[in-house]
Coordinates of N, CA and C in Angstrom, one line a residue:
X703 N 5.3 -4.6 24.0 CA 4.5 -4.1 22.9 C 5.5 -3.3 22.0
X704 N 5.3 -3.1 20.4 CA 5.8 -2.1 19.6 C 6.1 -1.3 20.3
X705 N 7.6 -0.9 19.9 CA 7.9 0.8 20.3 C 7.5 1.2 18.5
X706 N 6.9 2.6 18.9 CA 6.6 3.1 17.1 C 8.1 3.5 16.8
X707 N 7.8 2.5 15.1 CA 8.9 3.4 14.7 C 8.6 4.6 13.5
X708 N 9.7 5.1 13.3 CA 10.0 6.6 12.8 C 9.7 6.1 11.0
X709 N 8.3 7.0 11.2 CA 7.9 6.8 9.7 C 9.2 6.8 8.5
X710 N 8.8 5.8 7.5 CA 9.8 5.1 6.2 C 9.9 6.6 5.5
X711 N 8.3 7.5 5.3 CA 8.5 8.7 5.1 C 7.5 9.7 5.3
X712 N 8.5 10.8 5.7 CA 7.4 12.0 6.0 C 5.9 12.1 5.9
X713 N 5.0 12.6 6.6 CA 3.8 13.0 6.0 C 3.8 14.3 4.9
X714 N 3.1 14.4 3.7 CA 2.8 15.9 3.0 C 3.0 16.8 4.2
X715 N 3.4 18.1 3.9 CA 3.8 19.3 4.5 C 2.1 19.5 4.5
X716 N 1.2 19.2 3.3 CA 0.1 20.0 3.3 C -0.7 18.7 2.6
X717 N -1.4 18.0 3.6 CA -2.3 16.8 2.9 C -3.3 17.0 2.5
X718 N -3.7 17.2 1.4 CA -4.9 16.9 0.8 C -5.6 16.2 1.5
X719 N -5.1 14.9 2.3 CA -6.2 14.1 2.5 C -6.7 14.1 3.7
X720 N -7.0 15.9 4.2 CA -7.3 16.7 5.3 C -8.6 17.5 4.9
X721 N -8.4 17.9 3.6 CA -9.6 18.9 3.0 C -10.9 18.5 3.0
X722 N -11.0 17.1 2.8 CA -12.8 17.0 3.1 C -12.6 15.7 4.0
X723 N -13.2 16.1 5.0 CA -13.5 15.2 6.0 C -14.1 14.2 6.2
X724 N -14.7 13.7 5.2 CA -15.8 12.9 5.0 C -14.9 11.5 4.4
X725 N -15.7 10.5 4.7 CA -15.5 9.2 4.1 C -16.3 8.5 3.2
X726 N -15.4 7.9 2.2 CA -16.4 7.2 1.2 C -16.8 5.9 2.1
X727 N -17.8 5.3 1.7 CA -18.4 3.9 2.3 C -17.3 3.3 2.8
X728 N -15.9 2.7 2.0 CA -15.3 2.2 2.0 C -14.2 2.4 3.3
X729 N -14.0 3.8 2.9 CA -13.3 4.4 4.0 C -13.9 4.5 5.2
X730 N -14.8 4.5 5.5 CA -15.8 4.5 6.7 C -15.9 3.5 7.6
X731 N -15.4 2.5 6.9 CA -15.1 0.7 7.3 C -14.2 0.9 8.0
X732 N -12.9 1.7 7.2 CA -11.7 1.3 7.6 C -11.7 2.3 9.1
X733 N -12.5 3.1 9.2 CA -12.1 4.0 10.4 C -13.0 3.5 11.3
X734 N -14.0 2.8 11.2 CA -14.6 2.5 11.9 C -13.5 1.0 12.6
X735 N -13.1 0.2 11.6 CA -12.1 -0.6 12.3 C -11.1 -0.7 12.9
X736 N -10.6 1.2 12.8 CA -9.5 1.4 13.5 C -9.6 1.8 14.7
X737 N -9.0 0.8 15.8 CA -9.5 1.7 17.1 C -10.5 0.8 18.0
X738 N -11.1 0.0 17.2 CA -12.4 -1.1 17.6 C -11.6 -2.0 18.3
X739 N -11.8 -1.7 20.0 CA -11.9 -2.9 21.2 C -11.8 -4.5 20.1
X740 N -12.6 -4.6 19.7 CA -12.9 -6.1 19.3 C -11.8 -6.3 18.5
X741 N -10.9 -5.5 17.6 CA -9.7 -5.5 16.7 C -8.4 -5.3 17.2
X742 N -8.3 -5.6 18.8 CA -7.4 -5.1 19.5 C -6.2 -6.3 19.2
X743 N -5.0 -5.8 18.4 CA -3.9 -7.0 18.6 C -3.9 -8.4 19.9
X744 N -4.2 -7.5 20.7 CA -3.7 -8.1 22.1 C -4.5 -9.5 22.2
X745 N -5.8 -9.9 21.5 CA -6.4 -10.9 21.8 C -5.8 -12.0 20.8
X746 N -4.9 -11.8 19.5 CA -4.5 -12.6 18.3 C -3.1 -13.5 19.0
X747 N -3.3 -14.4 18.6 CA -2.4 -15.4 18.5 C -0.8 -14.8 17.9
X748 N 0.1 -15.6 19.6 CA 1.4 -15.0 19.3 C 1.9 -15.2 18.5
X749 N 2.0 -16.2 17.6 CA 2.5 -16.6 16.8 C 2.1 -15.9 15.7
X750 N 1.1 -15.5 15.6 CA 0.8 -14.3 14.2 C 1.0 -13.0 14.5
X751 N 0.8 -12.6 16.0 CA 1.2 -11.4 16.3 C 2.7 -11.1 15.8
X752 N 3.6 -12.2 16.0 CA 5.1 -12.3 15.5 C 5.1 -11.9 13.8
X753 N 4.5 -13.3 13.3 CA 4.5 -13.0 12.1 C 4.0 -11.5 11.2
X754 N 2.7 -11.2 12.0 CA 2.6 -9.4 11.6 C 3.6 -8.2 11.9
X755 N 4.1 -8.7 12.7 CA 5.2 -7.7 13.0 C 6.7 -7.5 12.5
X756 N 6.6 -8.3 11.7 CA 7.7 -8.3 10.4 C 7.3 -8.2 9.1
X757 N 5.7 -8.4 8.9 CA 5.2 -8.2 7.8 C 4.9 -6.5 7.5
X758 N 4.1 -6.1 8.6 CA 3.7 -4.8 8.4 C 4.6 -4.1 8.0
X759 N 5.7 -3.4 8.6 CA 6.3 -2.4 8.2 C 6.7 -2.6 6.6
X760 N 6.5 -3.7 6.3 CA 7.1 -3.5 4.5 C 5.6 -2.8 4.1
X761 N 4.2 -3.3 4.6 CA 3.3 -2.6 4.3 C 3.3 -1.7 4.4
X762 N 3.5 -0.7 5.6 CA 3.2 0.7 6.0 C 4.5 1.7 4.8
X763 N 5.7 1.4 4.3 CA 6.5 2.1 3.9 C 5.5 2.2 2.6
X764 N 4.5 1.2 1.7 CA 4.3 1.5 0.8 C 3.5 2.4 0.9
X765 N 2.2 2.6 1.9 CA 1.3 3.8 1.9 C 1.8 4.6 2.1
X766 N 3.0 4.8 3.3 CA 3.4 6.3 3.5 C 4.3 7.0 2.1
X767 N 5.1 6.4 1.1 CA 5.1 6.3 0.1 C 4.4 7.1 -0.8
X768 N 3.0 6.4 -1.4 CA 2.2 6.5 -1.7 C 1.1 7.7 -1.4
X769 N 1.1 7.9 -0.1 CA 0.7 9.4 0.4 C 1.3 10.5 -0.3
X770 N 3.2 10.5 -0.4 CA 3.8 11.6 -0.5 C 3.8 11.6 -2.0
X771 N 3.4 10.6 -2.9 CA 3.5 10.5 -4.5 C 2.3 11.4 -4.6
X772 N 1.1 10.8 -4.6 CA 0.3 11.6 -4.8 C 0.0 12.9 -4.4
X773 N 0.3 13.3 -3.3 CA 0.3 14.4 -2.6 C 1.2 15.5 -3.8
X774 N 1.8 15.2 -4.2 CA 3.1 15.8 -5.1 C 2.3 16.4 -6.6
X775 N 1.9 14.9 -7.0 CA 1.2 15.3 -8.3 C -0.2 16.0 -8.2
X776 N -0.8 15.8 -7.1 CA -2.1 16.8 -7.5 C -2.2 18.1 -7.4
X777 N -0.6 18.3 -5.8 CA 0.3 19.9 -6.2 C 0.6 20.1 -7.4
X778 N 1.2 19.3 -8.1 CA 1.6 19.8 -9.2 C 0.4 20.6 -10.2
X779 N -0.5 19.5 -10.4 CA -1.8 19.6 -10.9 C -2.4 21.0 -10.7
X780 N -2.2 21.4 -9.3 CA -3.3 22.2 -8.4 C -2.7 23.5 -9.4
X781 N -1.4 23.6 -9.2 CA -0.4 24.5 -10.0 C -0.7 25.0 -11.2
X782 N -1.1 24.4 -12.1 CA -1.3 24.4 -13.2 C -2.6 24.8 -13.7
X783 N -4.0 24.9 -12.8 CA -4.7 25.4 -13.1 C -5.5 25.5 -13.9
X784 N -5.8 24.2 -14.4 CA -6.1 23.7 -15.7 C -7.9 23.1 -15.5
X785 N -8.9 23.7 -16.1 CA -10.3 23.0 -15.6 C -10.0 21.1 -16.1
X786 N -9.2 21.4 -17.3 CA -8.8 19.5 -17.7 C -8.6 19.0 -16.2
X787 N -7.9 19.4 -15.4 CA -7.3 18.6 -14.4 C -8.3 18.2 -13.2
X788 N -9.1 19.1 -13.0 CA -10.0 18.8 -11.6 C -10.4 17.4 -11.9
X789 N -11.0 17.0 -12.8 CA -11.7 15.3 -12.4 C -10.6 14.8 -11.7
X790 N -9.2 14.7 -12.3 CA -8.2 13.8 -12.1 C -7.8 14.5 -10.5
X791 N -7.6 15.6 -10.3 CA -7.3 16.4 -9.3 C -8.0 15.5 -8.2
X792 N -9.5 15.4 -8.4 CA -10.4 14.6 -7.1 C -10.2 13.2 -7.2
X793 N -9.8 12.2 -8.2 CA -9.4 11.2 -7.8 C -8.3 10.5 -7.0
X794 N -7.3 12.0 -7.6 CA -5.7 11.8 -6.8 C -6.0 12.1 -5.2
X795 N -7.2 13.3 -4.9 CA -7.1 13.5 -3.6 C -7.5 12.0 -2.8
X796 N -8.5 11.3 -3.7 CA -9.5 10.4 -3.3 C -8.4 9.4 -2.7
X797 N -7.5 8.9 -3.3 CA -6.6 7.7 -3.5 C -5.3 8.4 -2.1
X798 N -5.2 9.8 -1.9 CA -4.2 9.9 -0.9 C -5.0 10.2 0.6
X799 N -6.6 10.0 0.3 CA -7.5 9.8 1.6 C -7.2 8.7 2.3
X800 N -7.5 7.7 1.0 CA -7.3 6.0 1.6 C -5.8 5.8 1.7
X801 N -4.9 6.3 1.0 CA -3.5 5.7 2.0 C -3.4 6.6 3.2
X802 N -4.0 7.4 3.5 CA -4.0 8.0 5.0 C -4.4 7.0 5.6
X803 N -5.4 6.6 5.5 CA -6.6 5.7 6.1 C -5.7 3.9 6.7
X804 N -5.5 3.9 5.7 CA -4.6 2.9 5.4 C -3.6 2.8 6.4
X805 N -2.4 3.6 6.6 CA -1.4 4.5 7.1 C -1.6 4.4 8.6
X806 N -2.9 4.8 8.9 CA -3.1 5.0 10.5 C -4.0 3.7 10.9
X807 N -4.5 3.0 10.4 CA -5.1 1.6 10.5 C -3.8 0.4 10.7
X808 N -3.0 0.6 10.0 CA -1.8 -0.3 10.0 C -0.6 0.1 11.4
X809 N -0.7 1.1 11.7 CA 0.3 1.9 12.3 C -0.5 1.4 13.9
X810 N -2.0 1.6 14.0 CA -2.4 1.4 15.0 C -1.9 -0.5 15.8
X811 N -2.0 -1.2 14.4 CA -2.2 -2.3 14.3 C -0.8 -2.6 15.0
X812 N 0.7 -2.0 14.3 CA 2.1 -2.5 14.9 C 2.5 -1.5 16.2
X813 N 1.5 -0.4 16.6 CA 1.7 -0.4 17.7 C 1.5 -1.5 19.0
X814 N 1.0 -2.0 18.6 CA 0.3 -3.1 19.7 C 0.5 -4.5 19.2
X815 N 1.6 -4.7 18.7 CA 2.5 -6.0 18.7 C 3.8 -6.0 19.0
X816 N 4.1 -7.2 19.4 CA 5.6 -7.7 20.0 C 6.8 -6.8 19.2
X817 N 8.0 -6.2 19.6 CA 9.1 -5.9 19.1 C 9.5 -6.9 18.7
X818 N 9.9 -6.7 17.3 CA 11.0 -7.9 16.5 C 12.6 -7.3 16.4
X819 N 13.2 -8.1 16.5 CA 14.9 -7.7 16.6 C 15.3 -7.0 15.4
X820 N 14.4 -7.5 13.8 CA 14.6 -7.1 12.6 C 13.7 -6.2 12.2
X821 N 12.9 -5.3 12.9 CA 12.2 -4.2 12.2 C 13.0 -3.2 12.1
X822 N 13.4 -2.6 12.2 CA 14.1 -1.5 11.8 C 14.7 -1.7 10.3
X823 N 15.5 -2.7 10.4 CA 15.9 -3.8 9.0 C 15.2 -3.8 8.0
X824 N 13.8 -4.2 8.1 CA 12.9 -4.4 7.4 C 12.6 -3.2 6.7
X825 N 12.2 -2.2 7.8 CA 11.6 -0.7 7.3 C 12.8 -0.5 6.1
X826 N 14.3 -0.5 7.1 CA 15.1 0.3 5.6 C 15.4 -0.1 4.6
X827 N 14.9 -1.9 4.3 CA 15.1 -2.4 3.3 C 13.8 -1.9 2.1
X828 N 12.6 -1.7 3.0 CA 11.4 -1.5 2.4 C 11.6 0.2 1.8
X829 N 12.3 1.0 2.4 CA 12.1 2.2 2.4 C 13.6 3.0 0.7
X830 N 14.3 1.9 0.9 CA 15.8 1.7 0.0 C 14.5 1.7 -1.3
X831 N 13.8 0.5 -1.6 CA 13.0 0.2 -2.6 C 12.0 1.6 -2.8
X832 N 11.2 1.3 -1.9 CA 10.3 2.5 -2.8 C 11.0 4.2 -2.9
X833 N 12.0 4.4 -2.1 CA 13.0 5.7 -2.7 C 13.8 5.3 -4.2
X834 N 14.0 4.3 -4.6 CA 14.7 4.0 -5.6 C 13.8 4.3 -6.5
X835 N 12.0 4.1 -6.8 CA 11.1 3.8 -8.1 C 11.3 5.1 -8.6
X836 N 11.2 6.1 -7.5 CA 10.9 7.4 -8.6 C 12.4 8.2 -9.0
X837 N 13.8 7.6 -8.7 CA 14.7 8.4 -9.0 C 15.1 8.5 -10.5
X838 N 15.3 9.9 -11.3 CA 15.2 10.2 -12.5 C 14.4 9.7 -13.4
X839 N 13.3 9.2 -12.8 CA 12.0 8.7 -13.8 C 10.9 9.7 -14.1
X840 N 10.5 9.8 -15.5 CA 9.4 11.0 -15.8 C 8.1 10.7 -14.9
X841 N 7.2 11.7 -14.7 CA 5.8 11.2 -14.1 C 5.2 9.9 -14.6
X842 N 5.4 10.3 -15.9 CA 4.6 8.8 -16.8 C 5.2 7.6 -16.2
X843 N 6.3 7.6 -16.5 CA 6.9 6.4 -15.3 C 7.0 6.1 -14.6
X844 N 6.6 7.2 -13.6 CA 6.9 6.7 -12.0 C 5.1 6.3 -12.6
X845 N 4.0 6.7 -12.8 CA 2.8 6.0 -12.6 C 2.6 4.9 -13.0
X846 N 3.7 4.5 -14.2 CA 3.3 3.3 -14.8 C 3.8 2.6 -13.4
X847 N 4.9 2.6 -12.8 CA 4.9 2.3 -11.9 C 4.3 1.9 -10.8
X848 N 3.7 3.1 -10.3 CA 2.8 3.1 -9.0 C 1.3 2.0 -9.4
X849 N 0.9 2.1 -10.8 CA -0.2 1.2 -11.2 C 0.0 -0.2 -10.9
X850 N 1.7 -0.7 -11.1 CA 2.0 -1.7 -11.2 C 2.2 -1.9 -9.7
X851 N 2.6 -1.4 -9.2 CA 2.8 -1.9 -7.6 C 1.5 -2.1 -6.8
X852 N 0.3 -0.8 -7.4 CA -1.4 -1.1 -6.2 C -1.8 -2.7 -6.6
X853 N -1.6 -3.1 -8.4 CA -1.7 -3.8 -8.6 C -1.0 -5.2 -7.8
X854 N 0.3 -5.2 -7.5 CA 0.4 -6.0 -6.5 C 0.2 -6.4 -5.4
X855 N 0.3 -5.0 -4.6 CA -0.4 -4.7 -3.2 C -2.1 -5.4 -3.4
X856 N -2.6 -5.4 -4.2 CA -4.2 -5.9 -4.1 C -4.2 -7.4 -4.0
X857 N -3.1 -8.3 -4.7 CA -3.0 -9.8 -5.0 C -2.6 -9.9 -3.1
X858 N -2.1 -9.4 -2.8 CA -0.7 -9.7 -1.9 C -2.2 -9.3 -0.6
X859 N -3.1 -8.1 -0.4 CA -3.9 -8.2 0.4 C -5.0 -9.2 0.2
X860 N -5.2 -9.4 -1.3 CA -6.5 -10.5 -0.8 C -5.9 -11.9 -0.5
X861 N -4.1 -12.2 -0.7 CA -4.0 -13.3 0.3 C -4.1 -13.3 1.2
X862 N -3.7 -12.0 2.1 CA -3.8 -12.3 3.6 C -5.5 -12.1 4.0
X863 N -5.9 -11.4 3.2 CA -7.2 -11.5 3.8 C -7.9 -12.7 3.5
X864 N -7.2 -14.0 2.9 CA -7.8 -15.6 3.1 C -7.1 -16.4 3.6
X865 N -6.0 -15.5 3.9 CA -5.1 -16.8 4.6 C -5.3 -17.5 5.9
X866 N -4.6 -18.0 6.2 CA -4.6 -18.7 7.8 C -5.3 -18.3 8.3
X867 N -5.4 -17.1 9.1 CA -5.9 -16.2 9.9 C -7.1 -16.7 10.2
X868 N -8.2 -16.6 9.4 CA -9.6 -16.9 8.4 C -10.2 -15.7 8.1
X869 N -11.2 -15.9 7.6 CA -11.3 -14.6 6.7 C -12.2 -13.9 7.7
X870 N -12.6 -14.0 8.4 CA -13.5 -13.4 10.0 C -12.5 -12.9 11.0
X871 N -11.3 -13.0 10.8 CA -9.8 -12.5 11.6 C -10.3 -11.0 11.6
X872 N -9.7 -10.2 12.8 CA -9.7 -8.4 12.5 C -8.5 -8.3 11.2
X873 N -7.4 -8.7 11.4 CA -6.8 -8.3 10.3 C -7.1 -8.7 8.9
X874 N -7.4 -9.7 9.0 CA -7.7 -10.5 7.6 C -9.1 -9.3 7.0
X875 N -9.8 -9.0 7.5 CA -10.9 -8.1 7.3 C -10.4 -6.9 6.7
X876 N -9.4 -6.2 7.9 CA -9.2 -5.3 7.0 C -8.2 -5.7 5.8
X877 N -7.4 -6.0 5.4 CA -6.6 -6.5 4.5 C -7.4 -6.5 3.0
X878 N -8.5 -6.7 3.5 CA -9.8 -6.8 2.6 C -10.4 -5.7 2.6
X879 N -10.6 -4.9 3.1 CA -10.8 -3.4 2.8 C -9.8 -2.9 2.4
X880 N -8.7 -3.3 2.7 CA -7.6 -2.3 1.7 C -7.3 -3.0 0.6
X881 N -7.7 -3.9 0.4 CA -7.4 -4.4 -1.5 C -8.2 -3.6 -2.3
X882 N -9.8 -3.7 -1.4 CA -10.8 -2.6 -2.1 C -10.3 -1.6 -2.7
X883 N -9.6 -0.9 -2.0 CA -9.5 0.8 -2.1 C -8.0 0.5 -3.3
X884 N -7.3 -0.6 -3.0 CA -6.0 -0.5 -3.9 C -6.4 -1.3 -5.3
X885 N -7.4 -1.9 -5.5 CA -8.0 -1.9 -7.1 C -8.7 -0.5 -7.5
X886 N -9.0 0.1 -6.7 CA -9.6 1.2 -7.3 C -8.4 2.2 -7.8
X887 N -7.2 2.0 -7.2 CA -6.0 3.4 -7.0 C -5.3 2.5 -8.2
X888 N -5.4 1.1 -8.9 CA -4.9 0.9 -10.2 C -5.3 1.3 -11.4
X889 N -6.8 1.5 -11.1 CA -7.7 2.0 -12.2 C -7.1 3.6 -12.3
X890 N -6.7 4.2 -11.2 CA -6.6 5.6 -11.4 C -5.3 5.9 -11.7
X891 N -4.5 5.2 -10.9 CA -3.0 5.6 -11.4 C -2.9 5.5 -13.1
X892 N -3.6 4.0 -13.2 CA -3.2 3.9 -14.7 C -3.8 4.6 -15.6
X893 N -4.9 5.1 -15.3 CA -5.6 6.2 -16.2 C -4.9 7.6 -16.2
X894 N -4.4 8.0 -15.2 CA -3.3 9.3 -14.7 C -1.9 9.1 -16.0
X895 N -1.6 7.7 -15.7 CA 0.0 7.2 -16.6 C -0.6 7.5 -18.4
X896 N -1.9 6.5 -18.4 CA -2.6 6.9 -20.0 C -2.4 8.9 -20.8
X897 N -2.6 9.0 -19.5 CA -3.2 10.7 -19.6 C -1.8 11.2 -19.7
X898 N -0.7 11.0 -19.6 CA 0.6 11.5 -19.4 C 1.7 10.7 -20.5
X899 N 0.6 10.0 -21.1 CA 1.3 9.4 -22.5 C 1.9 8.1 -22.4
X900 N 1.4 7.3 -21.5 CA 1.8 5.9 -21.4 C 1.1 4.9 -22.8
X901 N 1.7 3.4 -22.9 CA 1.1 3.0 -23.9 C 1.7 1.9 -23.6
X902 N 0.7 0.9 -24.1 CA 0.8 -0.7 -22.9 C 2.0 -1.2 -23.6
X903 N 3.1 -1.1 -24.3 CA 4.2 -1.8 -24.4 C 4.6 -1.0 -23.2
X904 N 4.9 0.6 -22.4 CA 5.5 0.8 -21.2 C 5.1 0.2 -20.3
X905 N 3.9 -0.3 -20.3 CA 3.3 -0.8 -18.4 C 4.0 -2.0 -18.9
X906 N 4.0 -3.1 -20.0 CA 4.9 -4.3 -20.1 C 5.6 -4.5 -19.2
X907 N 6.4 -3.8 -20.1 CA 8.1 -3.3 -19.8 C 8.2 -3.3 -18.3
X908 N 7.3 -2.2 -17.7 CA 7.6 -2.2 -16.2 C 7.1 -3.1 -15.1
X909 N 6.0 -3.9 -15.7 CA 5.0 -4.9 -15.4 C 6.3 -6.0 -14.6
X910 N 6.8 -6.3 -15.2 CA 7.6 -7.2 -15.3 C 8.8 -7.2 -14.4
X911 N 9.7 -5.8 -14.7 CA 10.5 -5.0 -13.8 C 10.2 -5.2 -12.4
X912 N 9.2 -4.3 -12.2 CA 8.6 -3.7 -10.9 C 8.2 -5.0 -10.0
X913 N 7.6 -6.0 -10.6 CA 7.1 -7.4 -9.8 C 8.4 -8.1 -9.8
X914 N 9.0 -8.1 -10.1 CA 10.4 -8.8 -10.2 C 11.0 -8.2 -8.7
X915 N 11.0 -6.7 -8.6 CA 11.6 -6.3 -7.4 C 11.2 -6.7 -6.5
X916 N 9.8 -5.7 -6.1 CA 8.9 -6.5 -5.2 C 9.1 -7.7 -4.6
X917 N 9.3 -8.5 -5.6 CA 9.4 -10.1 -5.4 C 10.7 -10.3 -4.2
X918 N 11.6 -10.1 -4.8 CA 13.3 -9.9 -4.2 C 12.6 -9.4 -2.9
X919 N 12.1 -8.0 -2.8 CA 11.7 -7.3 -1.5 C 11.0 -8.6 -0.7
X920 N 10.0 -8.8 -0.9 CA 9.3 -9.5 0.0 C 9.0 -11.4 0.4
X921 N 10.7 -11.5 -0.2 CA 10.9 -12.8 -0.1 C 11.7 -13.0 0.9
X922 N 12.3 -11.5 1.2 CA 13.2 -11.8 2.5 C 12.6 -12.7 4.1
X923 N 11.0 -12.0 3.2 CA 10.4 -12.4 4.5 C 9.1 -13.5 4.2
X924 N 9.9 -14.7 3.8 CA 9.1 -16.1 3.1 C 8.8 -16.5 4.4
X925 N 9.4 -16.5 5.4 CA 9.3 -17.5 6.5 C 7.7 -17.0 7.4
X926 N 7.7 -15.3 7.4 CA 6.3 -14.9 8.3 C 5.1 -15.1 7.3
X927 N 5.7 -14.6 6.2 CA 4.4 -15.0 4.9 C 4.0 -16.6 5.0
X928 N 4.4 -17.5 4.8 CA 4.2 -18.8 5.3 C 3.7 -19.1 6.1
X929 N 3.8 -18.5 7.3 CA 3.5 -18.7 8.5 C 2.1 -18.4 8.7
X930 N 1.3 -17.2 7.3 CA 0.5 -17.1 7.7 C -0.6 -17.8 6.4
X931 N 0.1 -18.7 5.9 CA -0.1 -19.1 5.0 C -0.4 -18.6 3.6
X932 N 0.7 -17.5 3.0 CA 0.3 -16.9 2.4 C 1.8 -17.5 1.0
X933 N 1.1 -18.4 0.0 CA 2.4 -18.4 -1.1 C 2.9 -17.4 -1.9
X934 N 3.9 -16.8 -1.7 CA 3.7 -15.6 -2.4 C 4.9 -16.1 -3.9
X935 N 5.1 -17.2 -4.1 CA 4.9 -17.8 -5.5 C 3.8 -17.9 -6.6
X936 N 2.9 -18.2 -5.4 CA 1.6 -18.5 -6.1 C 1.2 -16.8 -6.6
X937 N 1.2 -15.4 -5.3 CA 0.9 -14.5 -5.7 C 1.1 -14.0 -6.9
X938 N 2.8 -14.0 -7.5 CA 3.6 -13.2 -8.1 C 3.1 -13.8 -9.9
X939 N 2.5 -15.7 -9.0 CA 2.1 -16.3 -10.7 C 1.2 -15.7 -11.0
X940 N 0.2 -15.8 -10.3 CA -1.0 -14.6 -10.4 C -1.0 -13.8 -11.2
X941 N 0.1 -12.7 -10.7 CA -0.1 -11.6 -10.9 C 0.6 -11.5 -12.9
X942 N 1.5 -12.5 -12.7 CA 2.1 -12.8 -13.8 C 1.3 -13.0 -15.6
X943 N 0.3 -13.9 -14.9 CA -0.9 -14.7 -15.8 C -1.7 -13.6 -16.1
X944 N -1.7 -12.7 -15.2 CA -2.9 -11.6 -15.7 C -2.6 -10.6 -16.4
X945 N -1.1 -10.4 -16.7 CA -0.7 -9.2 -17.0 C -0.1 -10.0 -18.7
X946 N -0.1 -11.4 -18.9 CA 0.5 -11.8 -19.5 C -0.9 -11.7 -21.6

């Protein structure tokens, strides 16, 4: 089985997504499917067990990621003390609930698959990328950013959640609960980026950039995506046509 590896990045020193305990509907799915006998790796076909186990960790680097962005900015926020800010304040907490959620749903998942010779590989290739998005970039940027990436992350889950697998798979299921939660975290990043002075020639601009990377990232691994039947040509047109 998985030996765990050593998180892509730290957890918050101080997580917000600790302060209220409670789960939205959504989130309630996902905890309820983490952990569930019936969702146990061990009953899935080797061959996809394989294939997830070179997939995930590019997954998991983006929530843990994604934890420590937000976590940052609603400090920031908290800081400032501003009554303007609390709406935005509870959506940011909202959005670093579900990448917790996310985070330990996924983590559960590669504990209990096969070691691959190239995970470690994977993680630092995955981990190279999303340390790269926010260096010397203003907040507004790194969100235009972060908008653009949940945005991908959602195309990229609702393939796997119809691919091969079938869509009644444990993973495929959740995959589908987390697109849920990562259309909602585009609506808010990008309203966060609006609020900080973005303006749709910058999401363009980065639209394009950012899926472009991505793309490079996650083609290294065309062969397990295939495998699970997932084209991630088709995704990237997708994502291309919509933004276009």
């Amino acid at each position: 089985m998985s030996a765990n590896l050593t998180r892509c990045f730290a957890l918050p020193k101080s997580s917000y997504a600790l302060v209220d305990g409670r789960h939205n509907a959504n989130g309630q799915r996902i905890r309820n499917w983490t952990y569930h006998p019936d969702n146990h790796p061990a009953g899935w076909q080797s061959e996809d067990q394989y294939a997830l186990a070179h997939l995930i960790p590019l997954l998991l680097c983006g929530e843990q990621s994604a934890q420590l962005v937000f976590n940052q900015e609603i400090t920031r926020l908290f800081v400032q003390d501003s009554p303007e800010n609390y709406r935005m304040i509870k959506s940011l907490i909202s959005v670093e609930q579900d990448e917790a959620r996310h985070d330990q749903a996924l983590q559960w998942v590669l504990q209990h698959l096969p070691v691959v010779a190239q995970q470690n590989k994977i993680q630092g290739q995955a981990r190279l990328f999303y340390a790269k998005l926010g260096r010397g970039e203003s907040r507004c940027q790194h969100f235009i950013k972060i908008a653009t990436l949940d945005a991908c992350v959602t195309q990229i889950m609702h393939a796997l959640a119809h691919c091969l697998l079938g869509e009644s798979h444990p993973f495929a299921v959740l995959c589908g609960l987390i697109k849920k939660d990562e259309a909602k975290h585009v609506y808010i990043a990008k309203r966060h980026a609006q609020a900080l002075g973005a303006t749709s020639a910058m999401f363009k601009h980065e639209q394009q950039i950012i899926s472009g990377l991505l793309h490079q990232l996650l083609i290294t691994q065309t062969q397990h995506f295939t495998a699970l039947g997932v084209d991630l040509e088709r995704v990237f047109n997708t994502l291309e046509s919509k933004w276009q």
